[in-house]
mmCIF file of C-alpha atoms and ligand atoms in Angstrom:
data_model
loop_
_atom_site.group_PDB
_atom_site.id
_atom_site.type_symbol
_atom_site.label_atom_id
_atom_site.label_comp_id
_atom_site.label_asym_id
_atom_site.label_seq_id
_atom_site.Cartn_x
_atom_site.Cartn_y
_atom_site.Cartn_z
ATOM 1 C CA MET L 1 0.536 -0.970 -33.392
ATOM 2 C CA GLU L 2 -1.056 -0.095 -30.046
ATOM 3 C CA GLN L 3 -1.009 3.612 -29.277
ATOM 4 C CA GLU L 4 1.357 4.516 -26.448
ATOM 5 C CA ILE L 5 -0.259 6.551 -23.674
ATOM 6 C CA LYS L 6 2.349 8.041 -21.354
ATOM 7 C CA ILE L 7 1.173 9.069 -17.911
ATOM 8 C CA LEU L 8 3.241 11.268 -15.617
ATOM 9 C CA ALA L 9 2.193 10.259 -12.088
ATOM 10 C CA ILE L 10 2.700 12.062 -8.784
ATOM 11 C CA GLU L 11 2.326 10.617 -5.263
ATOM 12 C CA THR L 12 2.755 12.565 -2.003
ATOM 13 C CA SER L 13 0.101 11.112 0.320
ATOM 14 C CA CYS L 14 2.418 10.221 3.211
ATOM 15 C CA ASP L 15 6.203 10.229 3.582
ATOM 16 C CA GLU L 16 7.396 9.388 0.066
ATOM 17 C CA THR L 17 7.768 12.142 -2.532
ATOM 18 C CA ALA L 18 7.375 10.236 -5.786
ATOM 19 C CA ALA L 19 6.955 10.726 -9.534
ATOM 20 C CA ALA L 20 6.963 8.215 -12.379
ATOM 21 C CA VAL L 21 6.299 7.802 -16.076
ATOM 22 C CA VAL L 22 4.231 4.747 -17.055
ATOM 23 C CA VAL L 23 3.206 3.573 -20.539
ATOM 24 C CA ASN L 24 -0.243 2.043 -21.094
ATOM 25 C CA GLY L 25 -0.622 1.272 -17.389
ATOM 26 C CA ARG L 26 1.841 -1.601 -17.595
ATOM 27 C CA LYS L 27 5.360 -0.479 -18.404
ATOM 28 C CA ILE L 28 7.506 1.667 -16.097
ATOM 29 C CA LEU L 29 9.746 4.157 -17.904
ATOM 30 C CA SER L 30 10.874 5.730 -14.621
ATOM 31 C CA ASN L 31 10.000 5.489 -10.939
ATOM 32 C CA SER L 32 11.633 8.193 -8.852
ATOM 33 C CA ILE L 33 11.144 8.057 -5.070
ATOM 34 C CA TYR L 34 12.518 10.354 -2.403
ATOM 35 C CA SER L 35 11.881 8.575 0.899
ATOM 36 C CA GLN L 36 11.569 10.771 3.985
ATOM 37 C CA ILE L 37 11.842 7.805 6.361
ATOM 38 C CA GLN L 38 15.149 8.919 7.891
ATOM 39 C CA LEU L 39 13.709 12.325 8.664
ATOM 40 C CA HIS L 40 10.774 10.883 10.622
ATOM 41 C CA GLN L 41 12.746 8.112 12.329
ATOM 42 C CA GLU L 42 13.826 10.217 15.314
ATOM 43 C CA TYR L 43 10.151 10.957 16.091
ATOM 44 C CA GLY L 44 9.116 7.289 15.885
ATOM 45 C CA GLY L 45 6.557 7.946 13.133
ATOM 46 C CA VAL L 46 5.500 10.330 10.380
ATOM 47 C CA VAL L 47 5.191 13.979 11.494
ATOM 48 C CA PRO L 48 2.608 15.481 9.068
ATOM 49 C CA GLU L 49 3.986 19.035 9.101
ATOM 50 C CA ILE L 50 7.535 17.868 8.382
ATOM 51 C CA ALA L 51 6.246 15.584 5.608
ATOM 52 C CA SER L 52 4.414 18.443 3.845
ATOM 53 C CA ARG L 53 7.417 20.748 3.993
ATOM 54 C CA LYS L 54 9.762 18.112 2.647
ATOM 55 C CA HIS L 55 7.357 17.311 -0.201
ATOM 56 C CA ILE L 56 7.451 21.000 -1.199
ATOM 57 C CA GLU L 57 11.245 20.960 -1.168
ATOM 58 C CA LYS L 58 11.596 17.761 -3.179
ATOM 59 C CA ILE L 59 8.640 17.545 -5.555
ATOM 60 C CA ASN L 60 10.105 19.473 -8.503
ATOM 61 C CA GLN L 61 13.380 17.587 -8.355
ATOM 62 C CA VAL L 62 11.627 14.221 -8.215
ATOM 63 C CA ILE L 63 9.406 15.115 -11.205
ATOM 64 C CA ASP L 64 12.425 16.352 -13.213
ATOM 65 C CA ASP L 65 14.182 13.073 -12.376
ATOM 66 C CA ALA L 66 11.218 10.976 -13.505
ATOM 67 C CA LEU L 67 10.970 12.809 -16.844
ATOM 68 C CA ALA L 68 14.745 12.706 -17.415
ATOM 69 C CA GLN L 69 15.015 8.995 -16.615
ATOM 70 C CA ALA L 70 12.132 8.294 -18.978
ATOM 71 C CA GLY L 71 13.965 10.322 -21.635
ATOM 72 C CA ILE L 72 10.963 12.580 -22.287
ATOM 73 C CA THR L 73 9.783 16.110 -21.561
ATOM 74 C CA LEU L 74 6.440 17.304 -20.224
ATOM 75 C CA ARG L 75 5.337 17.900 -23.827
ATOM 76 C CA ASP L 76 5.487 14.144 -24.555
ATOM 77 C CA VAL L 77 3.140 13.277 -21.689
ATOM 78 C CA ASP L 78 -0.503 12.376 -22.510
ATOM 79 C CA ALA L 79 -1.918 13.006 -19.025
ATOM 80 C CA ILE L 80 -0.921 13.802 -15.462
ATOM 81 C CA ALA L 81 -2.197 11.498 -12.701
ATOM 82 C CA VAL L 82 -2.027 12.419 -9.035
ATOM 83 C CA THR L 83 -3.050 10.856 -5.720
ATOM 84 C CA TYR L 84 -5.771 13.042 -4.182
ATOM 85 C CA GLY L 85 -6.689 10.801 -1.222
ATOM 86 C CA PRO L 86 -6.708 9.183 1.216
ATOM 87 C CA GLY L 87 -3.669 10.428 3.128
ATOM 88 C CA LEU L 88 -2.316 13.364 5.108
ATOM 89 C CA VAL L 89 -4.070 16.486 3.885
ATOM 90 C CA GLY L 90 -1.008 18.765 3.825
ATOM 91 C CA ALA L 91 1.064 16.102 2.106
ATOM 92 C CA LEU L 92 -1.616 15.335 -0.509
ATOM 93 C CA LEU L 93 -2.046 19.046 -1.255
ATOM 94 C CA VAL L 94 1.557 19.378 -2.420
ATOM 95 C CA GLY L 95 1.096 16.709 -5.095
ATOM 96 C CA VAL L 96 -2.367 17.925 -6.088
ATOM 97 C CA ALA L 97 -1.308 21.590 -6.402
ATOM 98 C CA THR L 98 1.794 20.643 -8.396
ATOM 99 C CA ALA L 99 -0.159 18.366 -10.746
ATOM 100 C CA LYS L 100 -2.806 21.044 -11.308
ATOM 101 C CA ALA L 101 -0.201 23.718 -12.055
ATOM 102 C CA MET L 102 1.572 21.437 -14.544
ATOM 103 C CA ALA L 103 -1.666 20.340 -16.206
ATOM 104 C CA TYR L 104 -2.722 23.969 -16.606
ATOM 105 C CA ALA L 105 0.663 25.228 -17.826
ATOM 106 C CA ALA L 106 1.216 22.391 -20.311
ATOM 107 C CA ASN L 107 -2.462 22.016 -21.213
ATOM 108 C CA LYS L 108 -2.588 18.323 -20.304
ATOM 109 C CA PRO L 109 -5.528 16.289 -18.968
ATOM 110 C CA LEU L 110 -5.505 15.754 -15.194
ATOM 111 C CA VAL L 111 -6.617 12.493 -13.544
ATOM 112 C CA GLY L 112 -7.125 12.250 -9.770
ATOM 113 C CA VAL L 113 -6.303 8.779 -8.423
ATOM 114 C CA HIS L 114 -7.309 6.973 -5.231
ATOM 115 C CA HIS L 115 -4.210 5.841 -3.309
ATOM 116 C CA ILE L 116 -5.549 2.323 -2.681
ATOM 117 C CA GLU L 117 -6.465 1.932 -6.328
ATOM 118 C CA GLY L 118 -2.809 2.737 -6.953
ATOM 119 C CA HIS L 119 -1.592 0.048 -4.535
ATOM 120 C CA ILE L 120 -3.837 -2.538 -6.204
ATOM 121 C CA SER L 121 -2.660 -1.465 -9.684
ATOM 122 C CA ALA L 122 0.990 -2.129 -8.765
ATOM 123 C CA ASN L 123 0.109 -5.710 -9.722
ATOM 124 C CA TYR L 124 -0.538 -4.617 -13.338
ATOM 125 C CA LEU L 125 3.054 -3.369 -13.520
ATOM 126 C CA GLU L 126 4.491 -6.588 -12.140
ATOM 127 C CA TYR L 127 2.233 -8.890 -14.187
ATOM 128 C CA PRO L 128 1.510 -7.418 -17.649
ATOM 129 C CA ASP L 129 -0.968 -10.239 -18.373
ATOM 130 C CA LEU L 130 -3.016 -9.929 -15.161
ATOM 131 C CA GLU L 131 -6.635 -8.961 -15.865
ATOM 132 C CA PRO L 132 -9.576 -8.477 -13.490
ATOM 133 C CA PRO L 133 -11.519 -9.974 -11.849
ATOM 134 C CA PHE L 134 -9.298 -10.766 -8.875
ATOM 135 C CA LEU L 135 -9.341 -10.488 -5.111
ATOM 136 C CA CYS L 136 -6.741 -8.177 -3.579
ATOM 137 C CA LEU L 137 -5.569 -7.945 0.020
ATOM 138 C CA VAL L 138 -4.429 -4.354 0.558
ATOM 139 C CA ALA L 139 -2.375 -4.117 3.756
ATOM 140 C CA SER L 140 -0.434 -0.949 4.472
ATOM 141 C CA GLY L 141 0.323 1.489 7.273
ATOM 142 C CA GLY L 142 -3.089 3.111 6.907
ATOM 143 C CA HIS L 143 -5.311 0.384 5.452
ATOM 144 C CA SER L 144 -6.253 -3.280 5.677
ATOM 145 C CA HIS L 145 -8.880 -4.039 3.058
ATOM 146 C CA LEU L 146 -10.006 -7.009 1.058
ATOM 147 C CA VAL L 147 -11.038 -5.644 -2.297
ATOM 148 C CA LEU L 148 -12.846 -7.444 -5.090
ATOM 149 C CA VAL L 149 -11.542 -5.935 -8.328
ATOM 150 C CA ARG L 150 -14.493 -6.586 -10.635
ATOM 151 C CA ASP L 151 -13.011 -4.731 -13.589
ATOM 152 C CA TYR L 152 -10.511 -1.924 -14.238
ATOM 153 C CA GLY L 153 -11.503 0.861 -11.852
ATOM 154 C CA GLU L 154 -14.417 -1.129 -10.391
ATOM 155 C CA TYR L 155 -13.948 -2.072 -6.777
ATOM 156 C CA GLU L 156 -15.985 -3.640 -4.025
ATOM 157 C CA VAL L 157 -14.583 -3.559 -0.494
ATOM 158 C CA VAL L 158 -15.508 -6.943 0.995
ATOM 159 C CA ALA L 159 -13.701 -6.545 4.346
ATOM 160 C CA ARG L 160 -11.897 -3.826 6.239
ATOM 161 C CA THR L 161 -10.175 -3.345 9.581
ATOM 162 C CA ARG L 162 -12.317 -2.291 12.537
ATOM 163 C CA ASP L 163 -9.397 -0.626 14.314
ATOM 164 C CA ASP L 164 -5.650 -0.624 13.517
ATOM 165 C CA ALA L 165 -4.289 -1.318 10.043
ATOM 166 C CA ALA L 166 -1.893 -4.270 9.790
ATOM 167 C CA GLY L 167 1.120 -2.024 9.133
ATOM 168 C CA GLU L 168 0.158 0.199 12.048
ATOM 169 C CA ALA L 169 0.206 -2.862 14.335
ATOM 170 C CA PHE L 170 3.670 -3.792 13.001
ATOM 171 C CA ASP L 171 4.884 -0.240 13.656
ATOM 172 C CA LYS L 172 3.445 -0.082 17.205
ATOM 173 C CA VAL L 173 4.788 -3.488 18.247
ATOM 174 C CA ALA L 174 8.193 -2.642 16.760
ATOM 175 C CA ARG L 175 8.290 0.524 18.844
ATOM 176 C CA ALA L 176 7.346 -1.444 21.985
ATOM 177 C CA ILE L 177 10.261 -3.859 21.513
ATOM 178 C CA GLY L 178 12.648 -1.018 20.702
ATOM 179 C CA LEU L 179 13.100 -1.564 16.976
ATOM 180 C CA GLY L 180 12.153 1.915 15.786
ATOM 181 C CA TYR L 181 10.280 3.194 12.729
ATOM 182 C CA PRO L 182 9.175 1.826 10.296
ATOM 183 C CA GLY L 183 8.552 -1.369 12.188
ATOM 184 C CA GLY L 184 7.379 -3.732 9.452
ATOM 185 C CA PRO L 185 10.705 -4.473 7.751
ATOM 186 C CA LYS L 186 12.492 -4.609 11.130
ATOM 187 C CA ILE L 187 10.055 -7.147 12.603
ATOM 188 C CA ASP L 188 10.239 -9.122 9.343
ATOM 189 C CA ARG L 189 14.047 -9.362 9.712
ATOM 190 C CA LEU L 190 14.166 -10.087 13.467
ATOM 191 C CA ALA L 191 11.361 -12.679 13.204
ATOM 192 C CA ARG L 192 13.659 -14.902 11.121
ATOM 193 C CA GLU L 193 15.746 -15.501 14.265
ATOM 194 C CA GLY L 194 12.740 -16.236 16.502
ATOM 195 C CA ASP L 195 10.246 -19.039 17.140
ATOM 196 C CA PRO L 196 6.775 -18.176 15.757
ATOM 197 C CA ASP L 197 5.187 -20.666 18.159
ATOM 198 C CA ALA L 198 6.970 -19.399 21.291
ATOM 199 C CA ILE L 199 4.110 -17.159 22.474
ATOM 200 C CA PHE L 200 0.442 -17.395 21.506
ATOM 201 C CA PHE L 201 -1.185 -14.055 20.704
ATOM 202 C CA PRO L 202 -4.982 -14.155 20.210
ATOM 203 C CA ARG L 203 -6.562 -13.753 16.770
ATOM 204 C CA ALA L 204 -9.777 -11.736 16.886
ATOM 205 C CA ARG L 205 -12.961 -12.515 14.893
ATOM 206 C CA ILE L 206 -15.831 -10.100 14.531
ATOM 207 C CA GLU L 207 -18.983 -12.150 14.833
ATOM 208 C CA GLU L 208 -21.285 -10.108 12.620
ATOM 209 C CA ALA L 209 -18.597 -9.514 9.959
ATOM 210 C CA PRO L 210 -16.261 -12.523 10.020
ATOM 211 C CA LEU L 211 -14.131 -11.329 7.106
ATOM 212 C CA ASP L 212 -13.329 -7.975 8.754
ATOM 213 C CA PHE L 213 -10.008 -7.507 10.520
ATOM 214 C CA SER L 214 -9.121 -6.335 14.024
ATOM 215 C CA PHE L 215 -5.480 -5.943 14.990
ATOM 216 C CA SER L 216 -5.648 -3.840 18.134
ATOM 217 C CA GLY L 217 -6.239 -6.973 20.273
ATOM 218 C CA ILE L 218 -3.047 -8.642 19.010
ATOM 219 C CA LYS L 219 -1.107 -5.427 19.599
ATOM 220 C CA SER L 220 -2.486 -5.084 23.172
ATOM 221 C CA ALA L 221 -1.677 -8.741 23.871
ATOM 222 C CA VAL L 222 1.955 -8.078 22.910
ATOM 223 C CA LEU L 223 2.090 -4.977 25.136
ATOM 224 C CA ASN L 224 0.550 -6.949 28.050
ATOM 225 C CA TYR L 225 3.067 -9.735 27.536
ATOM 226 C CA LEU L 226 5.971 -7.237 27.628
ATOM 227 C CA ASN L 227 4.548 -5.576 30.782
ATOM 228 C CA SER L 228 4.086 -8.852 32.585
ATOM 229 C CA CYS L 229 7.663 -9.912 31.757
ATOM 230 C CA ALA L 230 8.897 -6.549 33.097
ATOM 231 C CA GLN L 231 6.874 -6.952 36.309
ATOM 232 C CA LYS L 232 8.168 -10.456 36.912
ATOM 233 C CA GLY L 233 11.694 -9.384 36.023
ATOM 234 C CA GLU L 234 11.816 -12.007 33.269
ATOM 235 C CA PRO L 235 13.965 -11.381 30.189
ATOM 236 C CA VAL L 236 12.161 -10.842 26.856
ATOM 237 C CA ASN L 237 13.269 -12.724 23.791
ATOM 238 C CA ARG L 238 12.555 -10.015 21.207
ATOM 239 C CA ALA L 239 13.000 -12.317 18.234
ATOM 240 C CA ASP L 240 10.380 -14.710 19.653
ATOM 241 C CA VAL L 241 7.983 -11.800 20.266
ATOM 242 C CA ALA L 242 8.524 -10.527 16.702
ATOM 243 C CA ALA L 243 8.056 -13.987 15.169
ATOM 244 C CA SER L 244 4.972 -14.843 17.260
ATOM 245 C CA PHE L 245 3.321 -11.460 16.638
ATOM 246 C CA GLN L 246 4.051 -11.680 12.918
ATOM 247 C CA LYS L 247 2.585 -15.182 12.775
ATOM 248 C CA ALA L 248 -0.639 -13.995 14.442
ATOM 249 C CA VAL L 249 -1.062 -11.157 11.915
ATOM 250 C CA VAL L 250 -0.103 -13.308 8.920
ATOM 251 C CA ASP L 251 -2.492 -16.099 10.011
ATOM 252 C CA VAL L 252 -5.400 -13.648 10.192
ATOM 253 C CA LEU L 253 -4.608 -11.925 6.881
ATOM 254 C CA THR L 254 -4.160 -15.238 5.072
ATOM 255 C CA GLU L 255 -7.230 -16.983 6.545
ATOM 256 C CA HIS L 256 -9.591 -14.094 5.818
ATOM 257 C CA THR L 257 -8.268 -13.641 2.294
ATOM 258 C CA MET L 258 -8.647 -17.306 1.400
ATOM 259 C CA GLU L 259 -12.121 -17.472 2.953
ATOM 260 C CA ALA L 260 -13.179 -14.469 0.874
ATOM 261 C CA ALA L 261 -11.655 -16.016 -2.266
ATOM 262 C CA SER L 262 -13.612 -19.191 -1.666
ATOM 263 C CA GLU L 263 -16.908 -17.346 -0.928
ATOM 264 C CA LEU L 264 -16.513 -15.178 -4.015
ATOM 265 C CA ARG L 265 -15.214 -18.081 -6.147
ATOM 266 C CA MET L 266 -12.118 -16.063 -7.056
ATOM 267 C CA LYS L 267 -9.235 -17.991 -8.551
ATOM 268 C CA GLN L 268 -6.846 -15.026 -8.783
ATOM 269 C CA VAL L 269 -5.547 -13.557 -5.525
ATOM 270 C CA ALA L 270 -3.195 -10.564 -5.237
ATOM 271 C CA LEU L 271 -1.377 -8.658 -2.500
ATOM 272 C CA ALA L 272 -0.764 -4.904 -2.313
ATOM 273 C CA GLY L 273 0.508 -2.237 0.118
ATOM 274 C CA GLY L 274 3.620 -1.979 2.277
ATOM 275 C CA VAL L 275 2.822 -5.083 4.371
ATOM 276 C CA ALA L 276 2.626 -7.106 1.126
ATOM 277 C CA SER L 277 6.430 -7.095 1.107
ATOM 278 C CA ASN L 278 6.449 -9.105 4.354
ATOM 279 C CA SER L 279 8.277 -12.363 3.687
ATOM 280 C CA ALA L 280 6.154 -14.500 6.044
ATOM 281 C CA LEU L 281 2.921 -13.162 4.514
ATOM 282 C CA ARG L 282 4.156 -13.866 0.998
ATOM 283 C CA SER L 283 5.105 -17.446 1.783
ATOM 284 C CA ALA L 284 1.910 -18.178 3.761
ATOM 285 C CA MET L 285 -0.220 -16.728 0.946
ATOM 286 C CA ARG L 286 1.731 -18.616 -1.731
ATOM 287 C CA GLU L 287 1.115 -21.892 0.111
ATOM 288 C CA ALA L 288 -2.571 -21.139 0.816
ATOM 289 C CA CYS L 289 -3.193 -20.178 -2.823
ATOM 290 C CA ARG L 290 -1.499 -23.333 -4.017
ATOM 291 C CA ALA L 291 -3.657 -25.459 -1.677
ATOM 292 C CA GLN L 292 -6.849 -23.714 -2.865
ATOM 293 C CA GLY L 293 -5.915 -23.809 -6.575
ATOM 294 C CA CYS L 294 -5.599 -20.023 -6.935
ATOM 295 C CA SER L 295 -3.010 -18.058 -8.910
ATOM 296 C CA PHE L 296 -1.067 -15.741 -6.612
ATOM 297 C CA TYR L 297 0.220 -12.264 -7.518
ATOM 298 C CA TYR L 298 2.402 -9.895 -5.498
ATOM 299 C CA PRO L 299 4.404 -6.843 -6.526
ATOM 300 C CA SER L 300 8.141 -6.549 -5.845
ATOM 301 C CA PRO L 301 8.893 -4.648 -2.593
ATOM 302 C CA VAL L 302 9.584 -1.288 -4.277
ATOM 303 C CA LEU L 303 6.108 -1.421 -5.851
ATOM 304 C CA CYS L 304 4.447 -2.520 -2.557
ATOM 305 C CA THR L 305 5.423 0.541 -0.529
ATOM 306 C CA ASP L 306 4.340 4.010 -1.682
ATOM 307 C CA ASN L 307 5.504 4.933 -5.190
ATOM 308 C CA ALA L 308 4.158 6.863 -8.165
ATOM 309 C CA ALA L 309 4.413 4.101 -10.796
ATOM 310 C CA MET L 310 1.369 2.429 -9.217
ATOM 311 C CA ILE L 311 -0.511 5.751 -9.507
ATOM 312 C CA GLY L 312 0.479 5.864 -13.190
ATOM 313 C CA ALA L 313 -0.959 2.362 -13.711
ATOM 314 C CA ALA L 314 -4.253 3.217 -11.992
ATOM 315 C CA GLY L 315 -4.326 6.632 -13.707
ATOM 316 C CA TYR L 316 -4.034 5.016 -17.135
ATOM 317 C CA TYR L 317 -7.164 2.897 -16.655
ATOM 318 C CA GLU L 318 -9.108 5.892 -15.289
ATOM 319 C CA TYR L 319 -7.881 7.968 -18.255
ATOM 320 C CA GLN L 320 -8.985 5.262 -20.692
ATOM 321 C CA LYS L 321 -12.446 5.279 -19.091
ATOM 322 C CA GLY L 322 -12.651 9.018 -19.777
ATOM 323 C CA VAL L 323 -12.123 10.195 -16.200
ATOM 324 C CA ARG L 324 -10.811 13.789 -16.118
ATOM 325 C CA SER L 325 -10.362 15.977 -13.040
ATOM 326 C CA GLY L 326 -10.919 19.712 -13.113
ATOM 327 C CA LEU L 327 -8.543 22.345 -11.835
ATOM 328 C CA ASP L 328 -10.751 22.446 -8.740
ATOM 329 C CA LEU L 329 -9.445 18.984 -7.740
ATOM 330 C CA ASN L 330 -8.874 19.007 -3.991
ATOM 331 C CA ALA L 331 -7.113 16.707 -1.527
ATOM 332 C CA VAL L 332 -9.601 14.366 0.207
ATOM 333 C CA PRO L 333 -7.854 12.916 3.291
ATOM 334 C CA ASN L 334 -10.539 10.281 4.016
ATOM 335 C CA LEU L 335 -11.524 9.418 0.437
ATOM 336 C CA LYS L 336 -13.368 6.084 0.222
ATOM 337 C CA LEU L 337 -12.627 3.551 -2.499
ATOM 338 C CA GLY L 338 -15.187 3.797 -5.303
ATOM 339 C CA GLU L 339 -16.094 7.432 -4.454
ATOM 340 C CA LYS L 340 -15.447 10.171 -6.982
HETATM 341 O O1 LIG U 1 1.950 1.251 1.606
HETATM 342 P P1 LIG U 1 2.857 1.962 2.543
HETATM 343 O O2 LIG U 1 4.221 2.367 2.047
HETATM 344 O O3 LIG U 1 2.197 3.270 3.100
HETATM 345 C C1 LIG U 1 0.837 3.412 3.385
HETATM 346 O O4 LIG U 1 0.050 3.647 2.416
HETATM 347 O O5 LIG U 1 0.508 3.255 4.575
HETATM 348 O O6 LIG U 1 2.975 1.014 3.814
HETATM 349 C C2 LIG U 1 3.827 1.307 4.889
HETATM 350 C C3 LIG U 1 3.611 0.253 5.955
HETATM 351 C C4 LIG U 1 4.319 0.548 7.262
HETATM 352 O O7 LIG U 1 3.412 0.338 8.324
HETATM 353 C C5 LIG U 1 5.439 -0.494 7.281
HETATM 354 O O8 LIG U 1 5.829 -0.868 8.592
HETATM 355 C C6 LIG U 1 4.797 -1.642 6.529
HETATM 356 O O9 LIG U 1 4.072 -1.029 5.485
HETATM 357 N N1 LIG U 1 5.800 -2.565 5.963
HETATM 358 C C7 LIG U 1 5.917 -3.852 6.341
HETATM 359 C C8 LIG U 1 7.031 -4.378 5.629
HETATM 360 N N2 LIG U 1 7.534 -3.386 4.835
HETATM 361 C C9 LIG U 1 6.760 -2.284 5.050
HETATM 362 N N3 LIG U 1 5.208 -4.587 7.214
HETATM 363 C C10 LIG U 1 5.579 -5.861 7.398
HETATM 364 N N4 LIG U 1 6.653 -6.421 6.788
HETATM 365 C C11 LIG U 1 7.395 -5.740 5.892
HETATM 366 N N5 LIG U 1 8.430 -6.316 5.290
HETATM 367 ZN ZN1 LIG U 2 0.315 3.496 0.622
#
């Protein structure tokens, strides 16, 4: 029988305080998430200082929850995995300090995990048979990357955004049309009532790096459109704006991903990150993968947005490779994928 490695994982890089217990990188025993979204809503975005304080208040409770739901105690854990970057430094520090204290007190190995590696690994939880290599589009509030997953823990970034992340563009446009934070799910919902072809918003291409993304142009085009309507005194159909903006972003994400898959001869394509729960992106990618003969993978929404189960999956593969972090592990707010 295969040995069971239980990882206790901790994630506090942004506005979710999360802990989980994952077995062998594939099976979730518990996935406890305290979302701070409501707290940040009145400010229209995440306030770093408030996020750090709330993490401190909630972290112990969330970890206790994760262990209790898994039906185990800290003694039964084989290793502790924690996100150490990228993210908000004060927020990351809460998770890192907690993980270090627990690892020291219980004499357990500590494994520092890259947040994006976590997002990608959410696919291992959803699809127990998925194996690398595959191409993964990681689209979240802070990142828009195309990552070639060569093997477990081996990544090559083949494209990245030159300016805004996809989720950031969703959040900014949502604010401009009065939908509030976080904008992605709200635009997703409103877009269903609008016409995606009502307004054309330009899709940018970077000549010297055609797979890279740029979303600030689309966002500015939406803001210009809203301003010009206001100046002319014309009413704005918010559902049409949401649907047309969403289509522009989804077109770009889908086209670049499929081009990269074809260039790299990848037949497995996955999504990850908060924007991966967007319904229009999922259906466009499903159709594009079908047309190009690729298998398509995407985690369920709760595993797309920030959670600790994905950190437990990534942490397991790092642990198996022998990666161990010392008690000098520090938060690295701008950690690059593939850096140690
Ligand atoms: O992965 P995540 O929870 O945090 C980061 O690591 O950034 O992603 C959050 C982002 C936010 O920008 C949010 O607006 C976006 O993901 N998002 C969505 C949807 N759900 C969340 N964007 C588009 N459509 C959605 N359904
Ligand atoms: Zn994230």
